[in-house]
PDB file of C-alpha atoms (C1' of nucleotides) in Angstrom:
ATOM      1  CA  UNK A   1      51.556 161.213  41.023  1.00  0.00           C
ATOM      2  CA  UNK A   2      51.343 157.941  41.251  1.00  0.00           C
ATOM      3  CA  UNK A   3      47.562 156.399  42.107  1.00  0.00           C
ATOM      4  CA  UNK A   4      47.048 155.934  45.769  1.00  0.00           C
ATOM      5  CA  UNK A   5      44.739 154.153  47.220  1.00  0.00           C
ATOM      6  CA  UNK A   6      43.502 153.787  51.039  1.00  0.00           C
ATOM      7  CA  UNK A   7      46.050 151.933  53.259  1.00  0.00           C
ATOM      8  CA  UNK A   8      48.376 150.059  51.211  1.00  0.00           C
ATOM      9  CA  UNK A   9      52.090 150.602  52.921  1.00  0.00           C
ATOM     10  CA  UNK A  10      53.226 147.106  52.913  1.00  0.00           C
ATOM     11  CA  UNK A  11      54.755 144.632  50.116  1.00  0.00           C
ATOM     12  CA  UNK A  12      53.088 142.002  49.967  1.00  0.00           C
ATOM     13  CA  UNK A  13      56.423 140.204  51.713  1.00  0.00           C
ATOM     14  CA  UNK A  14      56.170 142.394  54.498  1.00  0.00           C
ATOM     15  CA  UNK A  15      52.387 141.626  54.599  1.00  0.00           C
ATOM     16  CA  UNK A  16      53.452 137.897  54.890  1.00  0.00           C
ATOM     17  CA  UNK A  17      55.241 138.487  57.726  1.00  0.00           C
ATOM     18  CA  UNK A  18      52.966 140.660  59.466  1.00  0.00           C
ATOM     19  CA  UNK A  19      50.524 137.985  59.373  1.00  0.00           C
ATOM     20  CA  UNK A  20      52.730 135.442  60.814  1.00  0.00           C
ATOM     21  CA  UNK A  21      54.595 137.408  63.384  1.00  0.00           C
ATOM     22  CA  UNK A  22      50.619 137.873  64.669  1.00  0.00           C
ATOM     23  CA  UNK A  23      49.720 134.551  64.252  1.00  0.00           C
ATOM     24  CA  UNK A  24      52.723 133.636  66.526  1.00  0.00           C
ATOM     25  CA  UNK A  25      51.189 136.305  69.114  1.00  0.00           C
ATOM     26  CA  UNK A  26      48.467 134.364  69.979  1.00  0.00           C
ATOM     27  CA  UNK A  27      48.649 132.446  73.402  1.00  0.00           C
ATOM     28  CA  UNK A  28      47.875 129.113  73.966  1.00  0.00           C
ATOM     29  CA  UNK A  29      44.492 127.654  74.788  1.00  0.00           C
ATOM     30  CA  UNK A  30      43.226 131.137  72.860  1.00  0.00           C
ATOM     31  CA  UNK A  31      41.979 131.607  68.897  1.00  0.00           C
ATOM     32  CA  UNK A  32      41.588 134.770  66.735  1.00  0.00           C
ATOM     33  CA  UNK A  33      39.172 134.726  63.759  1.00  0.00           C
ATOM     34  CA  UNK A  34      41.053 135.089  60.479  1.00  0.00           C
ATOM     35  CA  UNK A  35      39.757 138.615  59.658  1.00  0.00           C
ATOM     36  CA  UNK A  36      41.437 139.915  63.739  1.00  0.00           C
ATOM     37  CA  UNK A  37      44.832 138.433  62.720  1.00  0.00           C
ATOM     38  CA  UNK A  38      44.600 140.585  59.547  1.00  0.00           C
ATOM     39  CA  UNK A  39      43.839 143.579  61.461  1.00  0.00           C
ATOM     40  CA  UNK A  40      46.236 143.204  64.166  1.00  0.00           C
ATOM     41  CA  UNK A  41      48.665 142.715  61.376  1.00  0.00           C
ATOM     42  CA  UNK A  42      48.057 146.490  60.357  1.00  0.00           C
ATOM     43  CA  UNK A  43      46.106 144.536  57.121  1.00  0.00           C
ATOM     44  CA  UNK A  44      42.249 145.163  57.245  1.00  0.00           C
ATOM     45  CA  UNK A  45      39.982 143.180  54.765  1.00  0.00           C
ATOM     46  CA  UNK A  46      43.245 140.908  54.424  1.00  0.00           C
ATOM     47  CA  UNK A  47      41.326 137.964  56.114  1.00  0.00           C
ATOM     48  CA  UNK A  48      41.457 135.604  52.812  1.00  0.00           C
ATOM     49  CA  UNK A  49      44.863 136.180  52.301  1.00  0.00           C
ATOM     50  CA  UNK A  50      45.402 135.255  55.589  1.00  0.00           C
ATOM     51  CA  UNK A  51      43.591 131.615  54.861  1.00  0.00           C
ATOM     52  CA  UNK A  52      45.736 131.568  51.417  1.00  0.00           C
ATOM     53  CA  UNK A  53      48.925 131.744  53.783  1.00  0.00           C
ATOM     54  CA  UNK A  54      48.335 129.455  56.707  1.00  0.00           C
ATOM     55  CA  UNK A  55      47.639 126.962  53.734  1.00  0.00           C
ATOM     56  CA  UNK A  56      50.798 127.194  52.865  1.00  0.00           C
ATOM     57  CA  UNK A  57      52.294 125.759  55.773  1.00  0.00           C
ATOM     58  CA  UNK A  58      53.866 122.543  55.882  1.00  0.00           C
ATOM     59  CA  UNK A  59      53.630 120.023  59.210  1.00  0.00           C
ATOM     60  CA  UNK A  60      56.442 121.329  60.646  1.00  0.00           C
ATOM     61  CA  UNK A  61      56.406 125.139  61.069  1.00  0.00           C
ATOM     62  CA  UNK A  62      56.316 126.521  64.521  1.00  0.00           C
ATOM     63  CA  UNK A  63      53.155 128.617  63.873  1.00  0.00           C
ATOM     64  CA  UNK A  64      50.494 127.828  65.471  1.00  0.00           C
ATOM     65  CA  UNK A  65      47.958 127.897  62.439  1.00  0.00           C
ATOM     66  CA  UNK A  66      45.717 125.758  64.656  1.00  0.00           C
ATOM     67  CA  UNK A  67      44.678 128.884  66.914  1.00  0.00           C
ATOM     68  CA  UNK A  68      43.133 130.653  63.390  1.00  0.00           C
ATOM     69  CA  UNK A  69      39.291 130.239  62.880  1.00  0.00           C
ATOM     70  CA  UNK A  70      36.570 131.940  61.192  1.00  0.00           C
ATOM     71  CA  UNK A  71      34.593 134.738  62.507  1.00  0.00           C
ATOM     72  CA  UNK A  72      31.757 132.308  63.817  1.00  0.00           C
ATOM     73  CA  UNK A  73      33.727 130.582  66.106  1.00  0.00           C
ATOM     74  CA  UNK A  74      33.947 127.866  63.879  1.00  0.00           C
ATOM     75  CA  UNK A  75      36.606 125.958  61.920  1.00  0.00           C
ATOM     76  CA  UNK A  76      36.831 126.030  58.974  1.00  0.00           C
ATOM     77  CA  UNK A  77      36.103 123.022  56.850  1.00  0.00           C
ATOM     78  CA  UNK A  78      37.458 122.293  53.461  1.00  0.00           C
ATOM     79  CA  UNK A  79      38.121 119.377  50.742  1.00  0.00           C
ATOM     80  CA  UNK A  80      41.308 121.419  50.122  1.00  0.00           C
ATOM     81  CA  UNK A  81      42.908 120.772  53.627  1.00  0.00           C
ATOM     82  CA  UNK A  82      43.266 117.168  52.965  1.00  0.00           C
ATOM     83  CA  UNK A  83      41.924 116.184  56.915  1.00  0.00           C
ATOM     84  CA  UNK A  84      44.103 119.553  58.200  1.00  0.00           C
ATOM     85  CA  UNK A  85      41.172 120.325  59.396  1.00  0.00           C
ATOM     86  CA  UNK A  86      40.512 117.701  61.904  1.00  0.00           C
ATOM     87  CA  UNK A  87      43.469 117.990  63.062  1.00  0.00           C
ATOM     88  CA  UNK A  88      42.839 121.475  64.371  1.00  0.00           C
ATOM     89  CA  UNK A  89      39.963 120.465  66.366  1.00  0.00           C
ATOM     90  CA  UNK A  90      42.205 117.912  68.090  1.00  0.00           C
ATOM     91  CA  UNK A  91      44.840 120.617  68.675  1.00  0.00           C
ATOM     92  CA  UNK A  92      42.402 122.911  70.468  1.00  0.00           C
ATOM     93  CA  UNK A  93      40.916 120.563  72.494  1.00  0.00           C
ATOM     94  CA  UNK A  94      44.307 118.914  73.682  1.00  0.00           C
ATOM     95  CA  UNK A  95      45.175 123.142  74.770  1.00  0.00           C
ATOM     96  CA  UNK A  96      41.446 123.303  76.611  1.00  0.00           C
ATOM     97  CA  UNK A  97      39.586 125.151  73.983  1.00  0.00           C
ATOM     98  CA  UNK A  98      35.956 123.460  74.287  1.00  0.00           C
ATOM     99  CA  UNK A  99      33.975 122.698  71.337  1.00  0.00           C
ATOM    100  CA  UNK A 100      29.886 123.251  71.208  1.00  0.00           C
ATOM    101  CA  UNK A 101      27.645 120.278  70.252  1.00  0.00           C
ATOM    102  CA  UNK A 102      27.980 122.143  66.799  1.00  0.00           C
ATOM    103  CA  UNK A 103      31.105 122.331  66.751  1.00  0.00           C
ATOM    104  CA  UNK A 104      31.419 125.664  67.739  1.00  0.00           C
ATOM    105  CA  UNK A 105      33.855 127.699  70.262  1.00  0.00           C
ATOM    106  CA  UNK A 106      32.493 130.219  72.297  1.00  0.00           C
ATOM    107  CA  UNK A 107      34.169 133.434  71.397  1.00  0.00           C
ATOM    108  CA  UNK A 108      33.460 135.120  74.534  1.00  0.00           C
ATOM    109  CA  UNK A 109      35.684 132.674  76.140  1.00  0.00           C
ATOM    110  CA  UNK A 110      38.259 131.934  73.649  1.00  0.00           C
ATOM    111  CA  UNK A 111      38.939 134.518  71.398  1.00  0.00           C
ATOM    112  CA  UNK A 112      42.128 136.003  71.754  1.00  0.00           C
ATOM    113  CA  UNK A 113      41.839 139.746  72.441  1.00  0.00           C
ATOM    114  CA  UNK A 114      44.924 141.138  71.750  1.00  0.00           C
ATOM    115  CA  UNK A 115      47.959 142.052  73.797  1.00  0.00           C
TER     116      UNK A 115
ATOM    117  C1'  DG B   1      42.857 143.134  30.078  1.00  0.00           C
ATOM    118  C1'  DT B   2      38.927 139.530  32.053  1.00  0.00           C
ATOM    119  C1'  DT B   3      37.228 135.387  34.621  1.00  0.00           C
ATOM    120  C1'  DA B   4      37.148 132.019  38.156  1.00  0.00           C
ATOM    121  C1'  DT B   5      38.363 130.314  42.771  1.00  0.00           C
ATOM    122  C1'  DG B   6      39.034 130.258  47.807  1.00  0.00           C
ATOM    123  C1'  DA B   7      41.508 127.886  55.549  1.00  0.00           C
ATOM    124  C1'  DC B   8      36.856 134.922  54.769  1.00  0.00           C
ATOM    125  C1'  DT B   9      33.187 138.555  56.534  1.00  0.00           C
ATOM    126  C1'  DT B  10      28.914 140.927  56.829  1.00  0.00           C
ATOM    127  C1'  DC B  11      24.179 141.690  56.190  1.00  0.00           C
ATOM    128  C1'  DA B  12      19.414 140.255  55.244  1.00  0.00           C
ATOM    129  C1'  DC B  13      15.841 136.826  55.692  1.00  0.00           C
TER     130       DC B  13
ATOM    131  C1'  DC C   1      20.528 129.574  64.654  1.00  0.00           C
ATOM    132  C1'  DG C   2      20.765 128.202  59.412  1.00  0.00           C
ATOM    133  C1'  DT C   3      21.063 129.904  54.425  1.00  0.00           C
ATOM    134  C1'  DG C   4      22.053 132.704  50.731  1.00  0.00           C
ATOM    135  C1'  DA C   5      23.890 136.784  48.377  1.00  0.00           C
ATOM    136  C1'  DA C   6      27.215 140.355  47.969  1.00  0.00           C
ATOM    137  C1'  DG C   7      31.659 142.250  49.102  1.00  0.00           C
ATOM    138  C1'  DC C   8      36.480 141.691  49.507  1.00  0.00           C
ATOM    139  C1'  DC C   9      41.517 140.659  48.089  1.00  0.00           C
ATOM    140  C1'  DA C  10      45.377 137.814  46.098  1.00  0.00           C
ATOM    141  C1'  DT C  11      46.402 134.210  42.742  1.00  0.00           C
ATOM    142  C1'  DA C  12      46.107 131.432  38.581  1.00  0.00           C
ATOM    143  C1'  DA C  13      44.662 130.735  33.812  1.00  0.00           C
TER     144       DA C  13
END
DNA sequence: GTTATGACTTCAC
DNA sequence: CGTGAAGCCATAA
């Protein structure tokens, strides 16, 4: 019998989609940390591969990568993103998410629940 | 096979 | 609240 370990039913293709059928899910004005869209996507301790994917995106998808953060509240900043980053702070605010003086979100307030 | 890296998370100070 | 260390998982070399 083949080695089985805990919770493993997807490909990773199907994983792929899972993540970005959830990401998709989430309403405007609203974020989920990177490690909830992992879960709701039926992929616990997933949330890196999560970052690895939304990085893949190019300018013109119709996912809303924008609405991903970390589980702070906070974006997250990297050399890697070439200024990406920025540009999800402007995205927020222009739906009505409100950033702290530290550039924080309130998750109480923000963070997407679920359906 | 091992090692290093990263849009992450959690716990301990 | 800020920092650092350890854990985690997929990918690349």
């Amino acid at each position: 019998m083949k080695k089985r370990l805990l919770s493993a039913p997807l490909s990773l293709a199907q994983a792929h989609d899972a993540i970005y059928q959830t990401v998709r899910r989430i309403p405007r004005g609203r974020v989920a940390s990177y490690g909830q869209v992992a879960e709701l996507a039926g992929l616990p301790r997933r949330a890196r591969l999560v970052g690895q994917l939304l990085w893949q995106l190019d300018e013109t998808t119709d996912i809303p990568w924008h609405r991903v953060i970390n589980a702070r509240g906070e974006i997250s900043y990297s050399p890697s993103r070439g200024g990406g980053d920025v540009l999800q702070r402007l995205r927020l605010e222009a739906e009505g998410v409100e950033f702290s003086e530290a550039g924080r979100i309130d998750r109480e307030r923000f963070q997407w629940l679920g359906d």
